[in-house]
């Protein structure tokens, strides 16, 4: 393989040596020779080589005025250096500059001449020929322009470590120093430009674009990086197309069809002017004027595209331009060009003929015109006034690429100056040695360039980074139409600082931008219409993420800006408004003292307390009356006190819940009710046991003494107290905000343990059930003693209320939970107060005649005779059944009847004795029953 390479270089060198490279060139001898590669033409003529004869070199076509200006910038810089007394004194720089014609083949043809002059002996070719006679060495090359061209040149120059400094090749692939060892550049890499492109699209909130890239080493890497940046920003590329200046017409038309049919309005182009020109022409032919072009630096100021006849299509283009520089004296130098003066520059003659549309005498093109192969042009003298014509060559207002060329030449000169002034022992080479400027080789210049660090005449710091790239920034330009002559004006509208912090890299002045050449409104280039605030983007199946449908935010969520990807959930204390565009604070609700419901419950509770206190006052006032005594007045006082506590406990359920309220209200309610029901239970059960005893003895009186009654009440209540203590210790209730309800925050009590609450209510209901059992059993006792029917009703009310409470408690929410429990407390409390005490208060206050000892005795005697009559009847019935079974069925038994008369006539008020009459069959038995005062007292 190495032998094959030797022969290729040998053959190429033989050709280049014989012709010294391409015939057309700019050349000047010197002590040190610099090479130059510039696109003086936009391309080569298309020619089908059928190989019937020896192939001829392709002819370059379409003169590039800007490329010629770049060439002039190199010559101007070399002239300045040669005339400088401080930079490379006594050393003359020469140059050999060739035209690449913007193609790889022409660039390599020129590069072979540089290689043939440099390091031929390293390939051991001296035995074949003396290849270096009379040819000065080229120690560095300035160029080329296009990235594809520079890539090919860099591969060849890198074999011999000849430094190459490009002024316009921005492909990020060229930063690979392992592959392109000697490549350097004074233009930023596309790595930053692709990011800047994506930042601009994001800035204008576009998400649906078209990407077009040249099919070469410039366009493909650029658009690949652009795709990654767009993906990170969730922006979609509808079409991703490649293009070339060598595309056939039908390919260009097909591409234009796809662009025309696309809904994307923004077209991002990574291509050079010659590559994009065929597409622009087709767009102009179709009059497609509603697109916005985003231009890379390769064509953002291209004279090939920036023409008045194209402005209807490309007006409003946003382009990336390199930082403009100032070159003192360059304007005058450009104006001094003349064919007769610049004999060393063979491109001047063609430039002159193209500028003035004429032919110079002895021009080869004149002979072609006479032969009819080219169009006719008049003759020109070569002394015409160059300032009298409009040409891109003299557009020195924004020197960008020209300035890069200028910097590249001065960088090489500064590296040579460092070699010239190197102090032995402080050099960059082996043993800190210095290179000899007279015997210097290209690789030594490359080494010096990599360590270059100087300040140029403009005061700018110049150095190459680790990738041999020169740090720089972009200027953003907008294509305007000149009001004077309709030409293209590049208006600076912003900049991109690639070394700034994120968020501060891009600056755009929207007021300076004219879209499509006349509008100040930012064009719309999105797959879907913007989603208004209050909605979010919803995914559409089988469509890119940039294509979406607008979905309204759910309740409790909001979006306050357009095109929200997700709806933001409102904080717990907030809720979304009707349009879901913002959140408002939820209304805080609890069972308040000021609301009608709370006021009604409070009035009922206070009324219950007042009524209970009134009943207690009546009982205290009439404490020595028979009815009060008969109801066991001491327990009645405790019962009335517990009812006051029950009514009062309902008040704790009103107002904003606090932790202490939540921990107090359930125990207060539970203990109060248990105290109340245990009093009723003990009192009812005591009387029942006494009356069911056949002969009340001293044992009954001792067992059901007052102390024991209070002990039983205390024990029943103590169990409830212990339930509350365990509850409060293990899972104490606390207040909390319930956010589950839309638009409202309910401040309620978290009971801590529903099981504990169930035990509390369950124990209360258990006592009430026992109480109901004894009340029902004692329903036929004298009503002056136990009010059995009323107690039964009160317990029924209690059960109905609390059985209804359970489903109501678990089915309600918020403040209504407290309200339900307060209503249950009040209802059951009023039921017990009314059923147990209102009848007695009525008798005491309005029927005093029934509140006498005689009435009590009469009621008691009546009950006693009822019991005796039942017992006698039962005994008689049993005896008859027995005699009937003995005497046979033939004997007859007379019917018997029992009658009991207990009306007022049977009670002797004067004697204080009762004589009820009990009749059995045809006879009458009169019984008398007297109670000693001591026994009555015990019962009362």
PDB file of N, CA and C in Angstrom, residues 612 616 635-649 668-669 671-680 829 832:
ATOM      1  N   UNK A 612     -82.981  22.497  80.996  1.00  0.00           N
ATOM      2  CA  UNK A 612     -82.503  21.549  82.007  1.00  0.00           C
ATOM      3  C   UNK A 612     -82.259  22.253  83.330  1.00  0.00           C
ATOM      4  N   UNK A 616     -84.077  21.527  86.855  1.00  0.00           N
ATOM      5  CA  UNK A 616     -83.319  21.323  88.092  1.00  0.00           C
ATOM      6  C   UNK A 616     -83.771  22.302  89.163  1.00  0.00           C
ATOM      7  N   UNK A 635     -80.386  11.093  92.497  1.00  0.00           N
ATOM      8  CA  UNK A 635     -79.999  10.660  91.152  1.00  0.00           C
ATOM      9  C   UNK A 635     -80.567  11.586  90.085  1.00  0.00           C
ATOM     10  N   UNK A 636     -81.735  12.156  90.350  1.00  0.00           N
ATOM     11  CA  UNK A 636     -82.314  13.096  89.387  1.00  0.00           C
ATOM     12  C   UNK A 636     -81.438  14.324  89.230  1.00  0.00           C
ATOM     13  N   UNK A 637     -80.850  14.778  90.370  1.00  0.00           N
ATOM     14  CA  UNK A 637     -79.943  15.922  90.265  1.00  0.00           C
ATOM     15  C   UNK A 637     -78.729  15.582  89.381  1.00  0.00           C
ATOM     16  N   UNK A 638     -78.167  14.390  89.604  1.00  0.00           N
ATOM     17  CA  UNK A 638     -77.019  13.971  88.778  1.00  0.00           C
ATOM     18  C   UNK A 638     -77.440  13.830  87.316  1.00  0.00           C
ATOM     19  N   UNK A 639     -78.647  13.260  87.122  1.00  0.00           N
ATOM     20  CA  UNK A 639     -79.142  13.093  85.757  1.00  0.00           C
ATOM     21  C   UNK A 639     -79.309  14.430  85.059  1.00  0.00           C
ATOM     22  N   UNK A 640     -79.883  15.397  85.773  1.00  0.00           N
ATOM     23  CA  UNK A 640     -80.059  16.736  85.181  1.00  0.00           C
ATOM     24  C   UNK A 640     -78.717  17.405  84.915  1.00  0.00           C
ATOM     25  N   UNK A 641     -77.744  17.212  85.809  1.00  0.00           N
ATOM     26  CA  UNK A 641     -76.406  17.771  85.574  1.00  0.00           C
ATOM     27  C   UNK A 641     -75.760  17.153  84.322  1.00  0.00           C
ATOM     28  N   UNK A 642     -75.937  15.837  84.187  1.00  0.00           N
ATOM     29  CA  UNK A 642     -75.365  15.183  83.002  1.00  0.00           C
ATOM     30  C   UNK A 642     -76.028  15.675  81.728  1.00  0.00           C
ATOM     31  N   UNK A 643     -77.352  15.946  81.789  1.00  0.00           N
ATOM     32  CA  UNK A 643     -78.017  16.500  80.600  1.00  0.00           C
ATOM     33  C   UNK A 643     -77.489  17.885  80.257  1.00  0.00           C
ATOM     34  N   UNK A 644     -77.213  18.688  81.287  1.00  0.00           N
ATOM     35  CA  UNK A 644     -76.587  20.001  81.012  1.00  0.00           C
ATOM     36  C   UNK A 644     -75.249  19.809  80.317  1.00  0.00           C
ATOM     37  N   UNK A 645     -74.470  18.807  80.778  1.00  0.00           N
ATOM     38  CA  UNK A 645     -73.183  18.522  80.123  1.00  0.00           C
ATOM     39  C   UNK A 645     -73.392  18.048  78.680  1.00  0.00           C
ATOM     40  N   UNK A 646     -74.451  17.247  78.461  1.00  0.00           N
ATOM     41  CA  UNK A 646     -74.718  16.777  77.098  1.00  0.00           C
ATOM     42  C   UNK A 646     -75.019  17.943  76.169  1.00  0.00           C
ATOM     43  N   UNK A 647     -75.925  18.819  76.616  1.00  0.00           N
ATOM     44  CA  UNK A 647     -76.231  19.990  75.788  1.00  0.00           C
ATOM     45  C   UNK A 647     -74.991  20.862  75.581  1.00  0.00           C
ATOM     46  N   UNK A 648     -74.219  21.017  76.631  1.00  0.00           N
ATOM     47  CA  UNK A 648     -73.026  21.876  76.521  1.00  0.00           C
ATOM     48  C   UNK A 648     -71.985  21.255  75.586  1.00  0.00           C
ATOM     49  N   UNK A 649     -71.866  19.920  75.583  1.00  0.00           N
ATOM     50  CA  UNK A 649     -70.852  19.287  74.726  1.00  0.00           C
ATOM     51  C   UNK A 649     -71.120  19.534  73.248  1.00  0.00           C
ATOM     52  N   UNK A 668     -66.119  14.477  75.988  1.00  0.00           N
ATOM     53  CA  UNK A 668     -67.157  15.204  76.726  1.00  0.00           C
ATOM     54  C   UNK A 668     -68.533  14.668  76.396  1.00  0.00           C
ATOM     55  N   UNK A 669     -68.781  14.451  75.111  1.00  0.00           N
ATOM     56  CA  UNK A 669     -70.068  13.898  74.713  1.00  0.00           C
ATOM     57  C   UNK A 669     -70.265  12.484  75.262  1.00  0.00           C
ATOM     58  N   UNK A 671     -68.747  10.827  77.810  1.00  0.00           N
ATOM     59  CA  UNK A 671     -68.843  10.722  79.275  1.00  0.00           C
ATOM     60  C   UNK A 671     -70.164  11.296  79.767  1.00  0.00           C
ATOM     61  N   UNK A 672     -70.608  12.406  79.201  1.00  0.00           N
ATOM     62  CA  UNK A 672     -71.875  13.018  79.622  1.00  0.00           C
ATOM     63  C   UNK A 672     -73.048  12.069  79.386  1.00  0.00           C
ATOM     64  N   UNK A 673     -73.062  11.438  78.221  1.00  0.00           N
ATOM     65  CA  UNK A 673     -74.174  10.544  77.906  1.00  0.00           C
ATOM     66  C   UNK A 673     -74.149   9.292  78.771  1.00  0.00           C
ATOM     67  N   UNK A 674     -72.969   8.754  79.006  1.00  0.00           N
ATOM     68  CA  UNK A 674     -72.878   7.574  79.861  1.00  0.00           C
ATOM     69  C   UNK A 674     -73.322   7.911  81.279  1.00  0.00           C
ATOM     70  N   UNK A 675     -72.925   9.080  81.783  1.00  0.00           N
ATOM     71  CA  UNK A 675     -73.372   9.513  83.116  1.00  0.00           C
ATOM     72  C   UNK A 675     -74.890   9.630  83.155  1.00  0.00           C
ATOM     73  N   UNK A 676     -75.459  10.174  82.107  1.00  0.00           N
ATOM     74  CA  UNK A 676     -76.908  10.351  82.032  1.00  0.00           C
ATOM     75  C   UNK A 676     -77.627   9.004  82.007  1.00  0.00           C
ATOM     76  N   UNK A 677     -77.193   8.130  81.117  1.00  0.00           N
ATOM     77  CA  UNK A 677     -77.885   6.853  80.942  1.00  0.00           C
ATOM     78  C   UNK A 677     -77.666   5.947  82.152  1.00  0.00           C
ATOM     79  N   UNK A 678     -76.475   5.990  82.757  1.00  0.00           N
ATOM     80  CA  UNK A 678     -76.230   5.162  83.944  1.00  0.00           C
ATOM     81  C   UNK A 678     -77.120   5.592  85.108  1.00  0.00           C
ATOM     82  N   UNK A 679     -77.411   6.883  85.223  1.00  0.00           N
ATOM     83  CA  UNK A 679     -78.341   7.344  86.259  1.00  0.00           C
ATOM     84  C   UNK A 679     -79.739   6.783  86.020  1.00  0.00           C
ATOM     85  N   UNK A 680     -80.190   6.852  84.780  1.00  0.00           N
ATOM     86  CA  UNK A 680     -81.518   6.313  84.450  1.00  0.00           C
ATOM     87  C   UNK A 680     -81.543   4.813  84.695  1.00  0.00           C
ATOM     88  N   UNK A 829     -80.583  14.281  73.643  1.00  0.00           N
ATOM     89  CA  UNK A 829     -80.660  14.979  74.935  1.00  0.00           C
ATOM     90  C   UNK A 829     -82.059  15.545  75.161  1.00  0.00           C
ATOM     91  N   UNK A 832     -84.489  12.668  76.049  1.00  0.00           N
ATOM     92  CA  UNK A 832     -84.449  12.219  77.446  1.00  0.00           C
ATOM     93  C   UNK A 832     -84.996  13.274  78.393  1.00  0.00           C
TER      94      UNK A 832
END
